Every structure is written in C-alpha cells, then in structure tokens.
Amino acid sequence: MKKLTLLPLAMVLVFYLVSCEGITKKETKRINTEQTGYSFERIFVVEEGCSVDTLEDCTHVLLEYPVFEGEKMKQANSFLNHRMADILGFGDAESDSLVDLEKAAQNMLQDYREFKKEFPESPQVWNVRMISHLIYEKEDLVCVKMVSESYMGGAHGSLNVSYITFDTTTGSFVHLFDRIENKELFLSLAEQKFRRKRNLTPEENLEKAGYWFPDNKFRLPANIGVDSNGYLLHYNPYEVAPYASGPTDIVIGFEELKKE
C-alpha cells in the first residue's frame, strides 16, 4: 500500500464549510487512494455562522482517519472507531458495533449548547480534532499515527499522540515491544535517549528529578510506533511528568538494535 497525500487542513475545512447548511455544518467525504487497501474519511461538524478565519473561535469537531477494506481488517476499523468515540465521550465499552462518529460529533456540540445555556457568559469554545495518517506499511504491519487535540473546559486543552499498529493478516492490534528480539538492548537504548532528551545524567535518580518512575525504574511509554527510520516512542503529557514538561519523543533506529 502507498501512503496517501492528504489535502491541507484549510482546503478540507473550506470544502466542508461551503458544502453544508443548518445548525451544524457537516460533511463526510471518502477519498480513495491509488491502492484498494484503504481510503480516508473525514467528518467535520461545526456551529453555524463559522468560517475558516473564525474557526478557532467556534466549537467544532474534525475527524480524519483511514478506513481499511476487506474482512480481515474489520477489527482494525473497529479499534480506530472506538478510540475516536472514546475521545468524544461517546464510547460504549460493551458494544462491538461501530459508533456513528458523525452522531458522536453532533452530540459533543449539543453538550456544548447545554453548557452555554447554563453558563451563557462563559467564553469557552470547545473543539476536538483527531487527525490520523499511515506512517508505515510493510510486510504484515501497518502503523497509524493519531494526533488528537481537544478542549472541553478546564485550565488548558489536551494534545495527545497515539501510535496504533495492526497486523494486516488479522486486523488485530500489535504490541510492537513483543516483536523486539533484544528487549534488554531496546530498554537500555530507550532509557539512554530519554535521559539525554531530558538532560539527565546516567546516574541521576528519575524520581528525584521529578519524573513519575516508581522506585526509579524506567519504563516504556504506552505509545510505541514504527516508521521507515525505526521505532517511535512517545510520552504524552502527564504520562511520566507534569503537563508543563510537555511530551518526549524518542527514535530507536533499526540499525541500533543490530548492535551486540
């Protein structure tokens, strides 16, 4: 499968804004790739009266995600669907059925309207943006990078990156660390790179330095992805440090893991 070149965000928004009418403006657009393996779907829901220039001042939801074709990848589609629904607060952990994401987006806007009725003087503007694209397609693996940015009240918004890898022969989620042959070397490289990123010496105590590693024991992030350069490790805010510390990104090249 080849990577899809996505339209610039502004182009997508213009298309949706001029194509929709009503209390909310919405459009679902399937974009076919050169391959038959997957396509991309976009859902954009926004309050009436908004334009591209005023989008930051308008409550809106933007979803952009791959849809895989074929019976084998139904599980992958369900995984991505429920991940987005959960972020929108519309998930159902007990259901295997796909969530209507357009309805979930509209539900979020309705929640905002109810909030404004109760607090009409509030300057808050809610938004959720989830942009996903394929960053790796080789042999039996495909890796999706999902960037979700949201604000639904509070002191600040949320920005999270998820790497989601699937086995293309089964559609099941893959824990990449399970596929690493030399796990000890992988962990050692990850800790070395984390310390360098955070300007910590090899001997410095992680807990005393303000990082959330119980008993000073380094651990991998929840998010491990893969691209043509190697393995991608991403610590989201609040994962091992306060929000103000920001995220931490680490790359472990394939060649580094071949060293004895």
mmCIF file of C-alpha atoms in Angstrom:
data_model
loop_
_atom_site.group_PDB
_atom_site.id
_atom_site.type_symbol
_atom_site.label_atom_id
_atom_site.label_comp_id
_atom_site.label_asym_id
_atom_site.label_seq_id
_atom_site.Cartn_x
_atom_site.Cartn_y
_atom_site.Cartn_z
ATOM 1 C CA MET A 1 0.000 0.000 0.000
ATOM 2 C CA LYS A 2 1.189 3.503 -0.763
ATOM 3 C CA LYS A 3 0.873 6.475 1.513
ATOM 4 C CA LEU A 4 -1.905 8.913 0.773
ATOM 5 C CA THR A 5 -1.025 12.562 0.346
ATOM 6 C CA LEU A 6 -3.605 14.361 2.457
ATOM 7 C CA LEU A 7 -5.188 17.625 1.467
ATOM 8 C CA PRO A 8 -4.075 20.614 3.543
ATOM 9 C CA LEU A 9 -6.334 21.170 6.536
ATOM 10 C CA ALA A 10 -7.507 24.572 5.291
ATOM 11 C CA MET A 11 -8.635 23.048 1.991
ATOM 12 C CA VAL A 12 -10.617 20.409 3.837
ATOM 13 C CA LEU A 13 -12.321 22.968 6.038
ATOM 14 C CA VAL A 14 -13.226 25.236 3.124
ATOM 15 C CA PHE A 15 -14.831 22.308 1.334
ATOM 16 C CA TYR A 16 -16.933 21.441 4.309
ATOM 17 C CA LEU A 17 -17.895 24.978 5.196
ATOM 18 C CA VAL A 18 -19.187 25.856 1.759
ATOM 19 C CA SER A 19 -20.897 22.493 1.324
ATOM 20 C CA CYS A 20 -23.088 22.371 4.397
ATOM 21 C CA GLU A 21 -26.035 24.253 5.815
ATOM 22 C CA GLY A 22 -28.054 24.134 9.020
ATOM 23 C CA ILE A 23 -27.479 24.483 12.738
ATOM 24 C CA THR A 24 -24.323 22.455 12.339
ATOM 25 C CA LYS A 25 -22.268 22.098 9.205
ATOM 26 C CA LYS A 26 -21.161 18.596 8.465
ATOM 27 C CA GLU A 27 -19.841 16.519 5.625
ATOM 28 C CA THR A 28 -18.426 13.050 5.286
ATOM 29 C CA LYS A 29 -16.036 12.578 2.409
ATOM 30 C CA ARG A 30 -14.351 9.353 1.364
ATOM 31 C CA ILE A 31 -11.111 9.815 -0.552
ATOM 32 C CA ASN A 32 -9.869 6.800 -2.473
ATOM 33 C CA THR A 33 -6.165 6.052 -2.636
ATOM 34 C CA GLU A 34 -4.257 4.567 -5.520
ATOM 35 C CA GLN A 35 -4.405 1.263 -3.688
ATOM 36 C CA THR A 36 -7.540 -0.703 -2.882
ATOM 37 C CA GLY A 37 -6.401 -1.472 0.663
ATOM 38 C CA TYR A 38 -7.766 1.619 2.388
ATOM 39 C CA SER A 39 -9.249 5.057 1.966
ATOM 40 C CA PHE A 40 -9.534 8.133 4.163
ATOM 41 C CA GLU A 41 -12.696 9.504 5.675
ATOM 42 C CA ARG A 42 -13.254 12.987 7.059
ATOM 43 C CA ILE A 43 -16.059 14.198 9.270
ATOM 44 C CA PHE A 44 -16.368 17.883 10.081
ATOM 45 C CA VAL A 45 -19.106 19.302 12.305
ATOM 46 C CA VAL A 46 -19.166 22.987 13.213
ATOM 47 C CA GLU A 47 -21.538 25.540 14.668
ATOM 48 C CA GLU A 48 -23.498 27.691 12.243
ATOM 49 C CA GLY A 49 -22.022 31.045 11.304
ATOM 50 C CA CYS A 50 -18.384 29.980 11.375
ATOM 51 C CA SER A 51 -15.776 30.456 8.700
ATOM 52 C CA VAL A 52 -12.211 29.291 8.260
ATOM 53 C CA ASP A 53 -10.980 32.650 9.571
ATOM 54 C CA THR A 54 -13.029 32.340 12.769
ATOM 55 C CA LEU A 55 -12.703 28.598 13.284
ATOM 56 C CA GLU A 56 -10.574 28.962 16.412
ATOM 57 C CA ASP A 57 -13.484 30.879 17.955
ATOM 58 C CA CYS A 58 -16.074 28.237 17.048
ATOM 59 C CA THR A 59 -16.986 24.941 18.644
ATOM 60 C CA HIS A 60 -16.225 22.187 16.149
ATOM 61 C CA VAL A 61 -15.163 18.581 15.617
ATOM 62 C CA LEU A 62 -12.811 17.413 12.879
ATOM 63 C CA LEU A 63 -12.025 13.731 12.361
ATOM 64 C CA GLU A 64 -9.740 12.356 9.673
ATOM 65 C CA TYR A 65 -8.931 8.665 9.679
ATOM 66 C CA PRO A 66 -8.199 5.651 7.479
ATOM 67 C CA VAL A 67 -10.834 3.064 6.669
ATOM 68 C CA PHE A 68 -9.366 -0.306 5.765
ATOM 69 C CA GLU A 69 -11.068 -2.569 3.279
ATOM 70 C CA GLY A 70 -11.544 -6.299 3.494
ATOM 71 C CA GLU A 71 -12.929 -8.686 6.071
ATOM 72 C CA LYS A 72 -9.529 -9.190 7.724
ATOM 73 C CA MET A 73 -9.275 -5.530 8.726
ATOM 74 C CA LYS A 74 -12.715 -5.163 10.321
ATOM 75 C CA GLN A 75 -11.131 -5.442 13.761
ATOM 76 C CA ALA A 76 -8.698 -2.624 12.930
ATOM 77 C CA ASN A 77 -11.531 -0.367 11.771
ATOM 78 C CA SER A 78 -13.457 -1.112 14.953
ATOM 79 C CA PHE A 79 -10.408 -0.314 17.097
ATOM 80 C CA LEU A 80 -9.921 3.103 15.470
ATOM 81 C CA ASN A 81 -13.642 3.837 15.547
ATOM 82 C CA HIS A 82 -13.954 3.158 19.265
ATOM 83 C CA ARG A 83 -10.761 5.077 20.054
ATOM 84 C CA MET A 84 -12.215 8.206 18.437
ATOM 85 C CA ALA A 85 -15.620 7.674 20.037
ATOM 86 C CA ASP A 86 -13.993 7.393 23.470
ATOM 87 C CA ILE A 87 -12.200 10.711 22.993
ATOM 88 C CA LEU A 88 -15.530 12.279 22.022
ATOM 89 C CA GLY A 89 -17.077 10.819 25.173
ATOM 90 C CA PHE A 90 -19.441 8.666 23.142
ATOM 91 C CA GLY A 91 -17.902 5.235 23.570
ATOM 92 C CA ASP A 92 -19.581 2.019 24.685
ATOM 93 C CA ALA A 93 -17.068 -0.460 26.043
ATOM 94 C CA GLU A 94 -19.629 -3.285 25.995
ATOM 95 C CA SER A 95 -20.581 -2.883 22.338
ATOM 96 C CA ASP A 96 -18.763 -4.380 19.367
ATOM 97 C CA SER A 97 -20.781 -2.324 16.890
ATOM 98 C CA LEU A 98 -19.236 0.637 15.121
ATOM 99 C CA VAL A 99 -20.118 4.003 16.632
ATOM 100 C CA ASP A 100 -21.778 6.603 14.410
ATOM 101 C CA LEU A 101 -18.970 9.167 14.606
ATOM 102 C CA GLU A 102 -20.994 11.919 12.970
ATOM 103 C CA LYS A 103 -23.659 11.464 15.627
ATOM 104 C CA ALA A 104 -20.960 11.434 18.302
ATOM 105 C CA ALA A 105 -19.601 14.731 16.969
ATOM 106 C CA GLN A 106 -23.057 16.279 16.921
ATOM 107 C CA ASN A 107 -23.599 15.034 20.459
ATOM 108 C CA MET A 108 -20.478 16.894 21.592
ATOM 109 C CA LEU A 109 -21.813 20.101 20.056
ATOM 110 C CA GLN A 110 -25.153 19.549 21.771
ATOM 111 C CA ASP A 111 -23.349 19.160 25.100
ATOM 112 C CA TYR A 112 -21.661 22.486 24.412
ATOM 113 C CA ARG A 113 -25.001 24.169 23.721
ATOM 114 C CA GLU A 114 -26.345 22.856 27.013
ATOM 115 C CA PHE A 115 -23.241 24.197 28.744
ATOM 116 C CA LYS A 116 -23.773 27.639 27.172
ATOM 117 C CA LYS A 117 -27.396 27.677 28.318
ATOM 118 C CA GLU A 118 -26.240 27.122 31.870
ATOM 119 C CA PHE A 119 -23.239 29.452 31.636
ATOM 120 C CA PRO A 120 -24.064 32.000 28.908
ATOM 121 C CA GLU A 121 -21.268 34.361 29.943
ATOM 122 C CA SER A 122 -18.555 31.735 29.616
ATOM 123 C CA PRO A 123 -16.018 32.499 26.857
ATOM 124 C CA GLN A 124 -15.211 28.811 26.447
ATOM 125 C CA VAL A 125 -15.120 27.330 22.947
ATOM 126 C CA TRP A 126 -14.924 23.554 22.686
ATOM 127 C CA ASN A 127 -13.201 21.658 19.929
ATOM 128 C CA VAL A 128 -11.922 18.206 19.111
ATOM 129 C CA ARG A 129 -9.553 17.460 16.253
ATOM 130 C CA MET A 130 -8.313 13.957 15.529
ATOM 131 C CA ILE A 131 -6.066 13.641 12.503
ATOM 132 C CA SER A 132 -4.734 10.205 11.596
ATOM 133 C CA HIS A 133 -2.457 9.038 8.835
ATOM 134 C CA LEU A 134 -0.470 5.967 7.934
ATOM 135 C CA ILE A 135 3.234 6.245 8.699
ATOM 136 C CA TYR A 136 4.326 2.675 7.992
ATOM 137 C CA GLU A 137 3.155 -0.008 5.590
ATOM 138 C CA LYS A 138 5.375 -3.008 5.124
ATOM 139 C CA GLU A 139 5.007 -6.765 5.075
ATOM 140 C CA ASP A 140 2.326 -7.668 7.625
ATOM 141 C CA LEU A 141 2.239 -4.373 9.562
ATOM 142 C CA VAL A 142 0.560 -1.020 9.180
ATOM 143 C CA CYS A 143 1.073 1.790 11.703
ATOM 144 C CA VAL A 144 -1.346 4.679 12.177
ATOM 145 C CA LYS A 145 -0.353 7.913 13.893
ATOM 146 C CA MET A 146 -3.334 9.629 15.511
ATOM 147 C CA VAL A 147 -2.926 13.178 16.793
ATOM 148 C CA SER A 148 -5.831 14.301 18.959
ATOM 149 C CA GLU A 149 -6.218 17.877 20.143
ATOM 150 C CA SER A 150 -9.173 18.880 22.262
ATOM 151 C CA TYR A 151 -10.529 21.475 24.621
ATOM 152 C CA MET A 152 -13.758 20.896 26.523
ATOM 153 C CA GLY A 153 -13.252 23.116 29.531
ATOM 154 C CA GLY A 154 -10.573 23.369 32.164
ATOM 155 C CA ALA A 155 -7.311 25.226 32.529
ATOM 156 C CA HIS A 156 -5.915 24.047 29.203
ATOM 157 C CA GLY A 157 -6.605 21.751 26.301
ATOM 158 C CA SER A 158 -5.245 18.302 25.631
ATOM 159 C CA LEU A 159 -2.805 17.222 22.932
ATOM 160 C CA ASN A 160 -2.070 13.524 22.608
ATOM 161 C CA VAL A 161 -0.297 11.343 20.088
ATOM 162 C CA SER A 162 -1.163 7.678 19.642
ATOM 163 C CA TYR A 163 0.680 5.110 17.569
ATOM 164 C CA ILE A 164 -1.619 2.256 16.614
ATOM 165 C CA THR A 165 -0.153 -0.738 14.801
ATOM 166 C CA PHE A 166 -2.140 -3.538 13.199
ATOM 167 C CA ASP A 167 -1.352 -6.952 11.802
ATOM 168 C CA THR A 168 -2.712 -6.780 8.254
ATOM 169 C CA THR A 169 -3.299 -10.537 8.136
ATOM 170 C CA THR A 170 -5.721 -10.469 11.079
ATOM 171 C CA GLY A 171 -6.584 -6.813 11.745
ATOM 172 C CA SER A 172 -5.537 -7.224 15.372
ATOM 173 C CA PHE A 173 -3.660 -4.610 17.397
ATOM 174 C CA VAL A 174 0.073 -5.287 17.683
ATOM 175 C CA HIS A 175 2.205 -4.549 20.741
ATOM 176 C CA LEU A 176 5.452 -3.751 18.961
ATOM 177 C CA PHE A 177 7.612 -4.402 22.003
ATOM 178 C CA ASP A 178 6.520 -8.045 21.855
ATOM 179 C CA ARG A 179 8.202 -8.268 18.443
ATOM 180 C CA ILE A 180 11.536 -6.891 19.627
ATOM 181 C CA GLU A 181 14.109 -9.681 19.778
ATOM 182 C CA ASN A 182 16.633 -7.938 22.023
ATOM 183 C CA LYS A 183 14.327 -6.395 24.601
ATOM 184 C CA GLU A 184 17.139 -5.645 27.047
ATOM 185 C CA LEU A 185 19.002 -3.582 24.451
ATOM 186 C CA PHE A 186 15.782 -1.812 23.441
ATOM 187 C CA LEU A 187 15.061 -0.794 27.041
ATOM 188 C CA SER A 188 18.638 0.335 27.563
ATOM 189 C CA LEU A 189 18.615 2.497 24.424
ATOM 190 C CA ALA A 190 15.234 3.967 25.339
ATOM 191 C CA GLU A 191 16.411 4.992 28.800
ATOM 192 C CA GLN A 192 19.667 6.453 27.491
ATOM 193 C CA LYS A 193 17.801 8.527 24.916
ATOM 194 C CA PHE A 194 15.167 9.622 27.446
ATOM 195 C CA ARG A 195 17.855 10.849 29.819
ATOM 196 C CA ARG A 196 19.632 12.742 27.041
ATOM 197 C CA LYS A 197 16.356 14.334 25.927
ATOM 198 C CA ARG A 198 15.667 15.462 29.475
ATOM 199 C CA ASN A 199 19.256 16.497 30.232
ATOM 200 C CA LEU A 200 19.656 13.872 32.933
ATOM 201 C CA THR A 201 22.914 12.137 33.758
ATOM 202 C CA PRO A 202 23.106 8.316 33.572
ATOM 203 C CA GLU A 203 23.272 8.137 37.371
ATOM 204 C CA GLU A 204 20.574 10.697 38.182
ATOM 205 C CA ASN A 205 17.528 9.409 40.067
ATOM 206 C CA LEU A 206 14.478 9.698 37.809
ATOM 207 C CA GLU A 207 12.002 10.123 40.661
ATOM 208 C CA LYS A 208 14.044 12.778 42.413
ATOM 209 C CA ALA A 209 14.379 14.605 39.091
ATOM 210 C CA GLY A 210 10.581 14.936 39.024
ATOM 211 C CA TYR A 211 9.619 12.083 36.711
ATOM 212 C CA TRP A 212 6.992 9.505 37.553
ATOM 213 C CA PHE A 213 9.042 6.327 37.506
ATOM 214 C CA PRO A 214 8.239 4.460 40.753
ATOM 215 C CA ASP A 215 11.307 3.093 42.533
ATOM 216 C CA ASN A 216 13.473 4.876 39.958
ATOM 217 C CA LYS A 217 12.638 2.127 37.446
ATOM 218 C CA PHE A 218 12.489 3.303 33.842
ATOM 219 C CA ARG A 219 9.512 2.156 31.784
ATOM 220 C CA LEU A 220 8.493 2.444 28.166
ATOM 221 C CA PRO A 221 5.662 4.740 27.073
ATOM 222 C CA ALA A 222 2.199 3.482 26.245
ATOM 223 C CA ASN A 223 2.797 4.616 22.670
ATOM 224 C CA ILE A 224 5.311 2.802 20.505
ATOM 225 C CA GLY A 225 5.057 3.142 16.746
ATOM 226 C CA VAL A 226 7.215 2.365 13.758
ATOM 227 C CA ASP A 227 8.178 4.108 10.541
ATOM 228 C CA SER A 228 10.928 3.772 7.954
ATOM 229 C CA ASN A 229 13.511 5.182 10.399
ATOM 230 C CA GLY A 230 12.850 2.806 13.270
ATOM 231 C CA TYR A 231 10.735 2.599 16.405
ATOM 232 C CA LEU A 232 8.992 5.723 17.672
ATOM 233 C CA LEU A 233 8.455 6.192 21.400
ATOM 234 C CA HIS A 234 6.182 8.993 22.553
ATOM 235 C CA TYR A 235 5.468 10.010 26.142
ATOM 236 C CA ASN A 236 2.343 12.156 26.227
ATOM 237 C CA PRO A 237 1.912 14.957 28.776
ATOM 238 C CA TYR A 238 1.002 13.593 32.221
ATOM 239 C CA GLU A 239 2.381 10.150 31.353
ATOM 240 C CA VAL A 240 5.652 10.449 33.257
ATOM 241 C CA ALA A 241 5.782 14.163 34.071
ATOM 242 C CA PRO A 242 3.527 17.180 34.712
ATOM 243 C CA TYR A 243 1.739 18.848 31.811
ATOM 244 C CA ALA A 244 4.190 21.752 31.789
ATOM 245 C CA SER A 245 7.042 19.372 30.964
ATOM 246 C CA GLY A 246 5.462 18.568 27.615
ATOM 247 C CA PRO A 247 5.856 15.372 25.581
ATOM 248 C CA THR A 248 9.027 13.391 24.976
ATOM 249 C CA ASP A 249 9.843 11.760 21.630
ATOM 250 C CA ILE A 250 12.482 9.092 21.122
ATOM 251 C CA VAL A 251 13.548 7.256 17.969
ATOM 252 C CA ILE A 252 15.377 3.929 18.113
ATOM 253 C CA GLY A 253 16.755 3.102 14.687
ATOM 254 C CA PHE A 254 16.611 -0.414 13.297
ATOM 255 C CA GLU A 255 20.393 -0.432 12.907
ATOM 256 C CA GLU A 256 20.889 0.406 16.588
ATOM 257 C CA LEU A 257 19.144 -2.818 17.555
ATOM 258 C CA LYS A 258 21.537 -4.869 15.444
ATOM 259 C CA LYS A 259 24.487 -3.897 17.628
ATOM 260 C CA GLU A 260 25.670 -6.568 20.021
#
